Short mmCIF file of C-alpha atoms and ligand atoms in Angstrom, two decimals:
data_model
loop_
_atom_site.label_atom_id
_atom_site.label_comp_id
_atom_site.label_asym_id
_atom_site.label_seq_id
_atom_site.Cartn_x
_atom_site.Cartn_y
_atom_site.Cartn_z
CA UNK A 1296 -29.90 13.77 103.76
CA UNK A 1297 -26.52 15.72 104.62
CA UNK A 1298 -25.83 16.97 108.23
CA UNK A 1299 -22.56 18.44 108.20
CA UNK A 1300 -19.96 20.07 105.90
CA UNK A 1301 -18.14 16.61 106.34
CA UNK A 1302 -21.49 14.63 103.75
CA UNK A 1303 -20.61 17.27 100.84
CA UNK A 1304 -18.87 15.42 98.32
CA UNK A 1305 -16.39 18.49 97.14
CA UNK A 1306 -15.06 17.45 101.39
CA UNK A 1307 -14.71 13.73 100.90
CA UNK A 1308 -18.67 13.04 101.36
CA UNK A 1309 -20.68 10.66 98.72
CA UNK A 1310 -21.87 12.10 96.02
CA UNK A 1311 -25.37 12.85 96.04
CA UNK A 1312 -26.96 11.72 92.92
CA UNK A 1313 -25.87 8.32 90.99
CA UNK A 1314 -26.74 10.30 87.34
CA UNK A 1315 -25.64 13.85 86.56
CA UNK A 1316 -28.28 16.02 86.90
CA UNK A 1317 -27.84 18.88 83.82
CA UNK A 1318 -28.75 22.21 83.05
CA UNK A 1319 -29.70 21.38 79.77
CA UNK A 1320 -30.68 17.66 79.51
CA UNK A 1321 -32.29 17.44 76.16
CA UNK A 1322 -36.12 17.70 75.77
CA UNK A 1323 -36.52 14.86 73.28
CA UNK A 1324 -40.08 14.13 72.83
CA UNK A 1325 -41.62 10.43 71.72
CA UNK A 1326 -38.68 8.74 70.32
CA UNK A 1327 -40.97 6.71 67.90
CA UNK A 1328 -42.43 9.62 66.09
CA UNK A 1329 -38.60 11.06 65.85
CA UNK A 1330 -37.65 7.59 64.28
CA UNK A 1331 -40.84 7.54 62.12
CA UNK A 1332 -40.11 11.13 60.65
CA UNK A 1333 -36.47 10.09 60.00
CA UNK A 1334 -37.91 6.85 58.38
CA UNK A 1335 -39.90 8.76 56.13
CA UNK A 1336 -37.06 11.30 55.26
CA UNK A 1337 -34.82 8.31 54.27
CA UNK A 1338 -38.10 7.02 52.04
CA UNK A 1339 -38.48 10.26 50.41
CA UNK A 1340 -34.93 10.34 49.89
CA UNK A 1341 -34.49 13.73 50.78
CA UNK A 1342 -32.49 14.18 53.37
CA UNK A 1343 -31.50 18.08 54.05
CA UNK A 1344 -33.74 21.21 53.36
CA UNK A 1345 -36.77 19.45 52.29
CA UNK A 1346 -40.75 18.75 53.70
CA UNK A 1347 -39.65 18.25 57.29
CA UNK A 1348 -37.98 21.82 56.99
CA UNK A 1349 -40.98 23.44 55.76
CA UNK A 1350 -43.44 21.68 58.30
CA UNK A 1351 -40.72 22.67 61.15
CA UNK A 1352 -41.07 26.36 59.91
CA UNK A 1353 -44.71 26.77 59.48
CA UNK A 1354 -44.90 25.13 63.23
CA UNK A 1355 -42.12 27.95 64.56
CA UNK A 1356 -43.66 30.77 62.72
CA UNK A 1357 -46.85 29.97 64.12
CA UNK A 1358 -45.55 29.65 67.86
CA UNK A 1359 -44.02 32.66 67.54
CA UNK A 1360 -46.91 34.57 65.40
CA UNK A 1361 -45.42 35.70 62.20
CA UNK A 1362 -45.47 34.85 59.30
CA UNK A 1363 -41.80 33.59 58.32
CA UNK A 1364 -39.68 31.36 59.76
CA UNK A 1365 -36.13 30.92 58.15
CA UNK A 1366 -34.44 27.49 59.47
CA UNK A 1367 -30.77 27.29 59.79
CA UNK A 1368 -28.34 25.14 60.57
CA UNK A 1369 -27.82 26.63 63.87
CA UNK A 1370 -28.71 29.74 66.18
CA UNK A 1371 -25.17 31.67 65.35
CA UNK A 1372 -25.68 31.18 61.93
CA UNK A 1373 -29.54 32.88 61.86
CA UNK A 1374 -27.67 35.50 63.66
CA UNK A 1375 -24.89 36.32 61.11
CA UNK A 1376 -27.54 35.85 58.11
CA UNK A 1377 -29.73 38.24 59.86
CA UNK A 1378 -26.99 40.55 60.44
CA UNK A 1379 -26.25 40.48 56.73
CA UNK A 1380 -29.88 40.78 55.91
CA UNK A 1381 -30.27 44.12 57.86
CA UNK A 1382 -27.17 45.44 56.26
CA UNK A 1383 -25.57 46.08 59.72
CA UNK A 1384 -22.47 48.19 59.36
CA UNK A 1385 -20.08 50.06 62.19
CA UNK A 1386 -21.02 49.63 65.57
CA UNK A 1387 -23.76 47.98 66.60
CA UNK A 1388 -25.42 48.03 70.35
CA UNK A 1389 -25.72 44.39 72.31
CA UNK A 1390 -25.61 43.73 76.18
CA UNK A 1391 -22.32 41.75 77.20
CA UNK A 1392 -24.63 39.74 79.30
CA UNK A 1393 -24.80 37.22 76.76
CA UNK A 1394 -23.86 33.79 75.40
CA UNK A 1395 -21.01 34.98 73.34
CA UNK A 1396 -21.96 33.58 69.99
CA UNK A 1397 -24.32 37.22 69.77
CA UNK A 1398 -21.47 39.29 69.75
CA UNK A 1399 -19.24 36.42 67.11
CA UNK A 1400 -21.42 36.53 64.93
CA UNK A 1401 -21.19 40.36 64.72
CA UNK A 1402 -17.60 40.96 64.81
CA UNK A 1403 -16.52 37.75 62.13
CA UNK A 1404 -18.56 40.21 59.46
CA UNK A 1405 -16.63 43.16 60.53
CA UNK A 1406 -19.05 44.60 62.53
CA UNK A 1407 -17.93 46.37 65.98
CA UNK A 1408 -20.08 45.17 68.79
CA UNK A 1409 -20.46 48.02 71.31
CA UNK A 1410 -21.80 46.63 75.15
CA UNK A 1411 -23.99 48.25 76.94
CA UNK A 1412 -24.74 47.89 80.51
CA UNK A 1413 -28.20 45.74 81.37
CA UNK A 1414 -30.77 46.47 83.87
CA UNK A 1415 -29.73 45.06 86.97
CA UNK A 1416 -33.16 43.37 87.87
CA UNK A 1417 -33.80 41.72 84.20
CA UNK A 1418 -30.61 41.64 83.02
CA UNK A 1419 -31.80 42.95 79.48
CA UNK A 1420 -30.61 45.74 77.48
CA UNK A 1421 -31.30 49.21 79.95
CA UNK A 1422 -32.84 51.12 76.97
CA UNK A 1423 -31.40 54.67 79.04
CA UNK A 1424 -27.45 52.89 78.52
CA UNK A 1425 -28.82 52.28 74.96
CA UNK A 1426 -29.54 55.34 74.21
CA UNK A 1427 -26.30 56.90 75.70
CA UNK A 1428 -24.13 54.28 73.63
CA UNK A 1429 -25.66 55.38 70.79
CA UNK A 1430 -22.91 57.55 67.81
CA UNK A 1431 -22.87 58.40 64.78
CA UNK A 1432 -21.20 55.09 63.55
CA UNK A 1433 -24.35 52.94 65.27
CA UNK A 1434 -25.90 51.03 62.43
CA UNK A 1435 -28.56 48.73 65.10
CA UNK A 1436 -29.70 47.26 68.26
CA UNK A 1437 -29.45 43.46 68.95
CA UNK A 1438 -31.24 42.98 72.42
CA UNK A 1439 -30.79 39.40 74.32
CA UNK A 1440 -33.90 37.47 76.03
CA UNK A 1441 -31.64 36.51 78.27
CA UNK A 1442 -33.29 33.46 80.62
CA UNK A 1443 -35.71 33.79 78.15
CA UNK A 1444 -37.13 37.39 79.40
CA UNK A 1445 -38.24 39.71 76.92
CA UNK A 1446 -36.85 42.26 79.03
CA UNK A 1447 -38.19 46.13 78.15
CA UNK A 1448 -38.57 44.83 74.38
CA UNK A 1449 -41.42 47.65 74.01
CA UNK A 1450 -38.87 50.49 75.09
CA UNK A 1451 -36.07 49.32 73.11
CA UNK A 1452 -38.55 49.43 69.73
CA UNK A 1453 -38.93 53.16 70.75
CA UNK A 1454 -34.82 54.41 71.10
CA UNK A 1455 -34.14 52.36 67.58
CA UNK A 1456 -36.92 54.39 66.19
CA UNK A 1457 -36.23 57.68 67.87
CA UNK A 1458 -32.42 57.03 66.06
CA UNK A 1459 -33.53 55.38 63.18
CA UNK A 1460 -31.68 52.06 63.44
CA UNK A 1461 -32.52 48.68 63.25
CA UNK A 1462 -33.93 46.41 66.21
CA UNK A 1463 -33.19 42.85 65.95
CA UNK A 1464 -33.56 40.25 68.78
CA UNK A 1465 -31.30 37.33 70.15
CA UNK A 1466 -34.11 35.25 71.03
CA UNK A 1467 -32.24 31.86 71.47
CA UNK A 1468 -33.47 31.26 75.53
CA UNK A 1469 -37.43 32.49 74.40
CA UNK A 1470 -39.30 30.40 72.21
CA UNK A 1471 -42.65 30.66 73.65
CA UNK A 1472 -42.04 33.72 75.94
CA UNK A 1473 -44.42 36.59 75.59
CA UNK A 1474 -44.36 40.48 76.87
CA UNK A 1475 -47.13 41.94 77.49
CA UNK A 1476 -49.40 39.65 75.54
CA UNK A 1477 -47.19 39.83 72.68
CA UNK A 1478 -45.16 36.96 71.69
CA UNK A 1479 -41.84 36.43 71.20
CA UNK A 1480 -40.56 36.26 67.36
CA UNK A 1481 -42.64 39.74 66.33
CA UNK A 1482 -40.04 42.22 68.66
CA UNK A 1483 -38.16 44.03 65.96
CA UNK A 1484 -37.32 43.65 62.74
CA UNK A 1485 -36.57 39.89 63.28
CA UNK A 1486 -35.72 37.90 65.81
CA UNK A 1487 -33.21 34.44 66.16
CA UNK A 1488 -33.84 31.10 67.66
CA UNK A 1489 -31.27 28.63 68.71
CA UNK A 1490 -32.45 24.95 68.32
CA UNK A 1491 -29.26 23.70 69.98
CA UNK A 1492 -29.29 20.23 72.09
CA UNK A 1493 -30.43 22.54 75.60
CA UNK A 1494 -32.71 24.41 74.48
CA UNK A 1495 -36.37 24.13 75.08
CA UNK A 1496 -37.36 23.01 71.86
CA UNK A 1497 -33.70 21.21 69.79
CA UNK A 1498 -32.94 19.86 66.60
CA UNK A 1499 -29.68 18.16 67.83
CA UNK A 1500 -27.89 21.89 66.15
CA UNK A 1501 -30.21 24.24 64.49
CA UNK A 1502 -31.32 27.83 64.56
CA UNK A 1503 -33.72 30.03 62.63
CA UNK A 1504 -34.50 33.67 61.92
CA UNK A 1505 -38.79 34.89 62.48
CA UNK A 1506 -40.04 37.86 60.96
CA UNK A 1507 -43.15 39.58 59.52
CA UNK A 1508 -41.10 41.23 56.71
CA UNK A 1509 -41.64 39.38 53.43
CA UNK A 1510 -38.54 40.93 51.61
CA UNK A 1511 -36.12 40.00 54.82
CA UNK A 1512 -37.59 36.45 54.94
CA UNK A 1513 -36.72 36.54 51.13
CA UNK A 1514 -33.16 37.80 51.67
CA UNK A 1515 -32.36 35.57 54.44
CA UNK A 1516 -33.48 32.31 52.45
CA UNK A 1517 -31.35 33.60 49.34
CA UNK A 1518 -28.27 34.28 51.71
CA UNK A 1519 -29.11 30.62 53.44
CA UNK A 1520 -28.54 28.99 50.23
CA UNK A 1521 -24.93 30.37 48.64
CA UNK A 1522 -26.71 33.49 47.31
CA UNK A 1523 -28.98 31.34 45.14
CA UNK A 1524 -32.92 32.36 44.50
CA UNK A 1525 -35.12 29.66 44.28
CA UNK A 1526 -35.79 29.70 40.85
CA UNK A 1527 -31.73 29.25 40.82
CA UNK A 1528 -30.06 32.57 40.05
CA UNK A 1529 -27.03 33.19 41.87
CA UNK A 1530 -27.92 36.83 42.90
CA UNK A 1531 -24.68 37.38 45.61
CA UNK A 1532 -22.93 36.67 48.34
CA UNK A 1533 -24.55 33.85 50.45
CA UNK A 1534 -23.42 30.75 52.49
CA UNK A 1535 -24.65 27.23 53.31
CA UNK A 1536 -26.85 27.49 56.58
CA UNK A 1537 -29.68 25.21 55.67
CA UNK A 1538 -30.64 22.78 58.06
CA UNK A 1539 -30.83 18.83 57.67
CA UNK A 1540 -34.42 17.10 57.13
CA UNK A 1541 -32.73 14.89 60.53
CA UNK A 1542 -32.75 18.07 62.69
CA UNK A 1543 -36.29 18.74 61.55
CA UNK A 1544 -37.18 15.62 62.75
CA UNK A 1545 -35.55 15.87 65.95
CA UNK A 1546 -37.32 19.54 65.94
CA UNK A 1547 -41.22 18.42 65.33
CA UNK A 1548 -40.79 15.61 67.75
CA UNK A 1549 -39.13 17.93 70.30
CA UNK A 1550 -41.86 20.72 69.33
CA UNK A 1551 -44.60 18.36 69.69
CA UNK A 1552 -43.65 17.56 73.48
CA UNK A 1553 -42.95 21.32 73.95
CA UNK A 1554 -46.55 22.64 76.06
CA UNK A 1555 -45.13 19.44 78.20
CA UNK A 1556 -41.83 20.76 78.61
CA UNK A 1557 -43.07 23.86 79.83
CA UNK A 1558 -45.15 22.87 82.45
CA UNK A 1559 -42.88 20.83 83.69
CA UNK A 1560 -39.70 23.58 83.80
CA UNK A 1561 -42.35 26.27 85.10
CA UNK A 1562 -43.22 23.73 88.42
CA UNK A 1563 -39.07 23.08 88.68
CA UNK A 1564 -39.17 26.85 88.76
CA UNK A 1565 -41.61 27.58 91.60
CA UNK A 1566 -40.17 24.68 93.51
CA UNK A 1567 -37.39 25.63 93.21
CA UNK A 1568 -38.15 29.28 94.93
CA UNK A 1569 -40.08 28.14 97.75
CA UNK A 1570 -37.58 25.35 98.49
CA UNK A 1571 -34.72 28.53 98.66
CA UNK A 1572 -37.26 31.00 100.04
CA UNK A 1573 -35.65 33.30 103.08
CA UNK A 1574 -31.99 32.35 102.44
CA UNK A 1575 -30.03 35.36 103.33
CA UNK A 1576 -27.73 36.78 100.14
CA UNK A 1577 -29.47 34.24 97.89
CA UNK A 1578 -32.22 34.53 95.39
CA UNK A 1579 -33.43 33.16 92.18
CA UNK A 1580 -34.44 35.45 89.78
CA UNK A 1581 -38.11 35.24 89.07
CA UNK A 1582 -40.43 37.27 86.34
CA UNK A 1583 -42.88 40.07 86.69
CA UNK A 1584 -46.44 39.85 85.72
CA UNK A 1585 -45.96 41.46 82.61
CA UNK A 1586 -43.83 38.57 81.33
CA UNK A 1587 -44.85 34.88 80.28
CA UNK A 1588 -41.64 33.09 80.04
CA UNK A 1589 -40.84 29.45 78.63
CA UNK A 1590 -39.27 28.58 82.24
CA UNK A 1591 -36.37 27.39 80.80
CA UNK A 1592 -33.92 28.18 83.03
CA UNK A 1593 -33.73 28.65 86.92
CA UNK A 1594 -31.10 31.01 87.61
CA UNK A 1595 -29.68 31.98 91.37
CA UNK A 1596 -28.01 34.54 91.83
CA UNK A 1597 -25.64 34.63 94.92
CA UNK A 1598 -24.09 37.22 97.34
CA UNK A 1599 -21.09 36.30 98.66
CA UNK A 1600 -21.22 39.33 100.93
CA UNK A 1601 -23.81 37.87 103.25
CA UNK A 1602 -23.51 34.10 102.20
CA UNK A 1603 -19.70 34.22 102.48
CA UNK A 1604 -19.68 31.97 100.23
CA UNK A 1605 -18.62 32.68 95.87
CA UNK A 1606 -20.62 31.68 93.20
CA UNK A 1607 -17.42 29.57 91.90
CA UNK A 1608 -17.49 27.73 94.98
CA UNK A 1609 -21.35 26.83 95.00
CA UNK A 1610 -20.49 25.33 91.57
CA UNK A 1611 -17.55 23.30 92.93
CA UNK A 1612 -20.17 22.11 95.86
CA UNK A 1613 -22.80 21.16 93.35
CA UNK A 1614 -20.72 19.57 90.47
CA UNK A 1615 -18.96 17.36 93.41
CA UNK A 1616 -22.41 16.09 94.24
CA UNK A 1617 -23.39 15.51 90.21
CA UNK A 1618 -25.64 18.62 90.12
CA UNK A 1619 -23.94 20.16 87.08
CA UNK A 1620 -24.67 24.17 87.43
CA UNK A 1621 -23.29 26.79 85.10
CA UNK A 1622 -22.38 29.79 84.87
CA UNK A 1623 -24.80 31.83 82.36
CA UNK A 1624 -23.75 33.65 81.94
CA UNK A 1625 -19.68 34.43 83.29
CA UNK A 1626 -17.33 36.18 82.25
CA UNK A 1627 -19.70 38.42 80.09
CA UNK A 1628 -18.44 39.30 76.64
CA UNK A 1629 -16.75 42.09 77.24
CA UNK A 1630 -14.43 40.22 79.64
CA UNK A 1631 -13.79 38.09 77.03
CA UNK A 1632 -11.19 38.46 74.38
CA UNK A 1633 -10.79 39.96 71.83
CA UNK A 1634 -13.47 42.09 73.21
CA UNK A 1635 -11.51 43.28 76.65
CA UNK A 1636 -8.34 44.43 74.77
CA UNK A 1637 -9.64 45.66 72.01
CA UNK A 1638 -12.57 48.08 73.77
CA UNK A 1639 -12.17 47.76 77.59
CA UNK A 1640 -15.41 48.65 78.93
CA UNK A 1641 -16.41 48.77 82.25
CA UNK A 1642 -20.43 47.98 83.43
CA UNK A 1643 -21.19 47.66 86.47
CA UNK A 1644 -24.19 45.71 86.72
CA UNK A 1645 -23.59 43.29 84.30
CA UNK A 1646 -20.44 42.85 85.74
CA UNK A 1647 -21.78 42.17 89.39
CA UNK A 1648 -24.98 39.70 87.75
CA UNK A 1649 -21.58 38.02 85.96
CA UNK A 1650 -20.00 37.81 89.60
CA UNK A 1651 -23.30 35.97 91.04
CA UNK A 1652 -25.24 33.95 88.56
CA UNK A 1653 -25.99 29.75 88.40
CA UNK A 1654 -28.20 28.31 85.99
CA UNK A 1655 -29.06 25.24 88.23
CA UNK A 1656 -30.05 21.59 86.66
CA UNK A 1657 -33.57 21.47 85.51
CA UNK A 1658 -35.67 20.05 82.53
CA UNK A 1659 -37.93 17.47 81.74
CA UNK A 1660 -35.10 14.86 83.34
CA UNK A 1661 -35.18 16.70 86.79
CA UNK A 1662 -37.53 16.31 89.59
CA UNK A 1663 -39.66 17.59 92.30
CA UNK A 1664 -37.53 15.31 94.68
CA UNK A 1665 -34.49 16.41 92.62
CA UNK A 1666 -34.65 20.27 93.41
CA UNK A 1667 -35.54 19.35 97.01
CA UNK A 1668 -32.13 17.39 97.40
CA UNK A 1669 -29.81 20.02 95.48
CA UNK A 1670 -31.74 23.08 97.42
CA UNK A 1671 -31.19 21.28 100.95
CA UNK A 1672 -27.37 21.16 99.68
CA UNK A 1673 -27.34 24.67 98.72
CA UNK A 1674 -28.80 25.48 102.28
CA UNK A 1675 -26.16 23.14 104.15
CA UNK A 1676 -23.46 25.33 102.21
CA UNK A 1677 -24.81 28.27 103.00
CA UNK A 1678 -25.47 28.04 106.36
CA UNK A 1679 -21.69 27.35 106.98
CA UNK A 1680 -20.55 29.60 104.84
CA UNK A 1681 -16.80 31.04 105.72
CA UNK A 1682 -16.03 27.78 106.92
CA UNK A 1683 -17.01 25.95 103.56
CA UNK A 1684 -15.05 28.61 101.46
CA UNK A 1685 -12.08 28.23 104.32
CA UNK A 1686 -12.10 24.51 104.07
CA UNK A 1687 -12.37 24.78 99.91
CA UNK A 1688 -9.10 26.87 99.82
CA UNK A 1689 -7.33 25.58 102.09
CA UNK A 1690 -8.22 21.87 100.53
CA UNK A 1691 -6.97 23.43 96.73
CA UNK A 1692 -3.87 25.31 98.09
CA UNK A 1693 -1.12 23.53 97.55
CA UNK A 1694 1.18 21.81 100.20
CA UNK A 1695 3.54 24.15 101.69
CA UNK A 1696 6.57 23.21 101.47
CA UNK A 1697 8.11 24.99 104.37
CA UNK A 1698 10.03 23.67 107.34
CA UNK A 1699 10.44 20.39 104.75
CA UNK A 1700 14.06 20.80 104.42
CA UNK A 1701 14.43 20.02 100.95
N1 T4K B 1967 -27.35 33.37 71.65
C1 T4K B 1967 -27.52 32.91 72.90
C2 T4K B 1967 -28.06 33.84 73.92
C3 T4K B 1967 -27.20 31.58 73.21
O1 T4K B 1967 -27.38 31.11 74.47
C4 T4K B 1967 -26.68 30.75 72.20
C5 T4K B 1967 -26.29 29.39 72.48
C6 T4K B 1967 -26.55 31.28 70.90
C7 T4K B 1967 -26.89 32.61 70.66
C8 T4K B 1967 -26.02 30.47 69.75
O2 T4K B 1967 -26.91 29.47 69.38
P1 T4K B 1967 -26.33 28.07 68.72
O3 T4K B 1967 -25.39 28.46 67.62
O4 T4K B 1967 -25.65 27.30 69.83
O5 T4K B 1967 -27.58 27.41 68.21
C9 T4K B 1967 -24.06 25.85 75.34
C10 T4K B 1967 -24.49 25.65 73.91
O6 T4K B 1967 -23.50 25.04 73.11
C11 T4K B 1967 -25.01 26.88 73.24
O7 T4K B 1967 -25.88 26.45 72.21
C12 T4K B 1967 -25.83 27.72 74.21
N2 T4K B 1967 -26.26 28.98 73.67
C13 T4K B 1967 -25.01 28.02 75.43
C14 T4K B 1967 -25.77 28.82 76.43
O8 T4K B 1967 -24.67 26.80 76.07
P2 T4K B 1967 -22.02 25.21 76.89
O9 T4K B 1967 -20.60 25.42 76.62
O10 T4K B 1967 -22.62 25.79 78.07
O11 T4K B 1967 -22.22 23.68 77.09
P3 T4K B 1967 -22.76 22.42 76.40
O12 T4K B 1967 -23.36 22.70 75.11
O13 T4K B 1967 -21.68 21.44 76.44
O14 T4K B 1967 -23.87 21.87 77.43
C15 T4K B 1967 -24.60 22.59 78.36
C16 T4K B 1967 -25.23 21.61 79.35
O15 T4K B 1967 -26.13 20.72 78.71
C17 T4K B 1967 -24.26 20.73 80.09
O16 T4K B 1967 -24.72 20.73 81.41
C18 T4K B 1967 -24.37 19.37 79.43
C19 T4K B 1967 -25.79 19.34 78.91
N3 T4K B 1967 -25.97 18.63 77.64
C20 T4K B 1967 -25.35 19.12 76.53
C21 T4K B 1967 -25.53 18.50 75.32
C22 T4K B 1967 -24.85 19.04 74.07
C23 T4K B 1967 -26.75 17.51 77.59
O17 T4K B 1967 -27.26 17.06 78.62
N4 T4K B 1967 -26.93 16.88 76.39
C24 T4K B 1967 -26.36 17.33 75.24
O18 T4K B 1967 -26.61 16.75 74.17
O19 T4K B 1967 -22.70 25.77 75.52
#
């Protein structure tokens, strides 16, 4: 165990762990079954969009309680497609406090995203900023489970009915989650997955779109495959975002390990919390009874006002001893171009969550022991706080050059 400032790696110490420890290590499953379902694809000799696509779907929609599931190629893709499904035009509503493939996949079809400020304790969509962001040129809503929180889901299915516009859901942290007893996948109109390497459930890439409407479900599949039908009329504009029979096999192998998975991230979760319990200016955001998360990610939030130390810094500290933390999510999207010159907009409390947030290493490859060793680091840097940052700066300023002579 570290004593002193002098053991952390990021000051010359040894690093702590031999392996990187990662945020989003992926949850693989039984590698046999994975290598039996891509044995059988190869067999039927059918190798994209075929029987492992359809089992994969019929597994999602049932997780998530609906009764379609639309697989794609990946999560920003289900997003566009769903986009173009609703017939989003003008501006439409989103937090900033986001991964930003949400807002991407908005403004490559011409759409204007327009952020709104989050509630400062979920950091989802404040359905009061919604409903002040709302004009005349708002077409819909697209509200974030960010960390995998349905946030207020129920309230924001009220203001897009009040105004008439359509609710749709970034849903790539949630598979699994629930609100109030109802699950994740029936918020909305529709909601999107991502399947992507770190996510709870992945299929290497992938993505898909859930939702209880039978004519969206019907769209989406037509604009999935170049704006073909399935009876092979080309009825309009579509693109190619079908997904491979080899990330449905990664998918129902990854699926099948997923109650697993769960347990496992909700115990890094809770030992996590106790093991950072009664730190001063740190905390790591936990969920209210209402909400039934998938656990997926642990997420600290620090003050550098009362740790005097910056989030930036912790990272430095952590990555130096191979306990790779990141920042989810920093800058938000409206600090990001083209966003910031296009529509500067200032919000305050997604800017300040932005300031202070970690998503530390956890997953199926991280353990009890694990969290104990990077939360005693995290301590150790905390409890020396101004000295740490002083030492960091000083370390990464460069040589002066002054009184040299040259
Ligand atoms: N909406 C939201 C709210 C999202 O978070 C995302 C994606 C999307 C939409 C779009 O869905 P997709 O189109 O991606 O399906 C990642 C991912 O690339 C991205 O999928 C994800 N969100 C975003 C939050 O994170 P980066 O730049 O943070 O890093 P990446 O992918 O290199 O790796 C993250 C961590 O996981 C690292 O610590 C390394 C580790 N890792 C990564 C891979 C790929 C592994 O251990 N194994 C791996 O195979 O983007």
């Amino acid at each position: 165990m570290k004593d002193t400032l002098a053991d952390l790696a990021a000051l010359g110490g040894t690093p702590e762990f031999s392996r990187f420890l990662q945020v989003g290590t992926p949850s693989v499953g039984d590698r046999s079954r994975l290598f039996d379902r891509l044995n059988t694809a190869m067999d039927n000799e059918w190798l994209t969009n075929g029987a492992l696509v359809r089992e994969f779907e019929e597994r999602i929609a049932d997780l998530a309680g609906v009764r379609h599931c639309v697989a794609t190629c990946n999560g920003t893709l289900a997003l566009q497609l769903l986009y173009m499904a609703t017939g989003l035009s003008g501006e439409v509503v989103m937090p900033a406090m986001t991964y930003v493939a949400t807002a991407h996949a908005a403004r490559v079809l011409g759409l204007t995203p327009v952020f709104c400020d989050v509630d400062p304790v979920t950091g989802c969509l404040d359905p009061e900023q919604v409903e002040a962001a709302v004009t005349p040129r708002t077409s819909g809503i697209v509200g974030v489970h960010l960390w995998g929180r349905p946030g207020r889901a129920d309230e924001l299915e009220k203001v897009a009915a009040r105004h008439g516009l359509t609710l749709t859901f970034d849903a790539a942290h949630a598979l699994g989650s629930s609100f109030q007893g109802r699950r994740v996948g029936g918020f909305g109109s529709a909601e999107v997955f991502s399947f992507h390497a770190t996510k709870v459930v992945n299929c290497f890439e992938g993505g898909a779109v859930v939702t209880d409407d039978d004519g969206l479900a019907q769209e989406l599949r037509v604009l999935r495959t170049f704006g073909i039908t399935a009876d092979g009329r080309s009825v309009g504009i579509g693109t190619n975002a079908k997904m491979t029979e080899a990330s449905a096999a990664m998918g129902l192998t990854s699926l099948d390990a997923f109650g697993e998975t769960v347990r496992h991230n909700r115990a890094n979760h809770a030992r996590y919390r106790s093991a950072l319990r009664g730190v001063d200016g740190l905390s790591v955001v936990d969920f209210d009874e209402q909400e039934d998360p998938n656990w997926q990610y642990v997420i600290l939030k620090i003050d550098e006002a009362v740790t005097g130390i910056h989030r930036d810094l912790m990272i430095e500290v952590l990555t130096a001893e191979n306990a790779g933390a990141r920042r989810y999510f920093s800058p938000a999207c409206h600090q990001l171009e083209p966003y910031r010159s296009e529509r500067p907009t200032s919000l305050p409390h997604t800017e300040r969550l932005a300031e202070q947030v970690v998503a530390l290493p956890t997953g199926p490859a991280v353990s009890p022991t694990d969290i104990d060793r990077i939360c005693h680091i995290v301590r150790l840097a905390i409890s020396h706080g101004p000295e740490l940052t002083d030492r960091l700066r000083r370390r990464a300023a460069p040589p002066s050059t002054a009184g040299s002579g040259t």
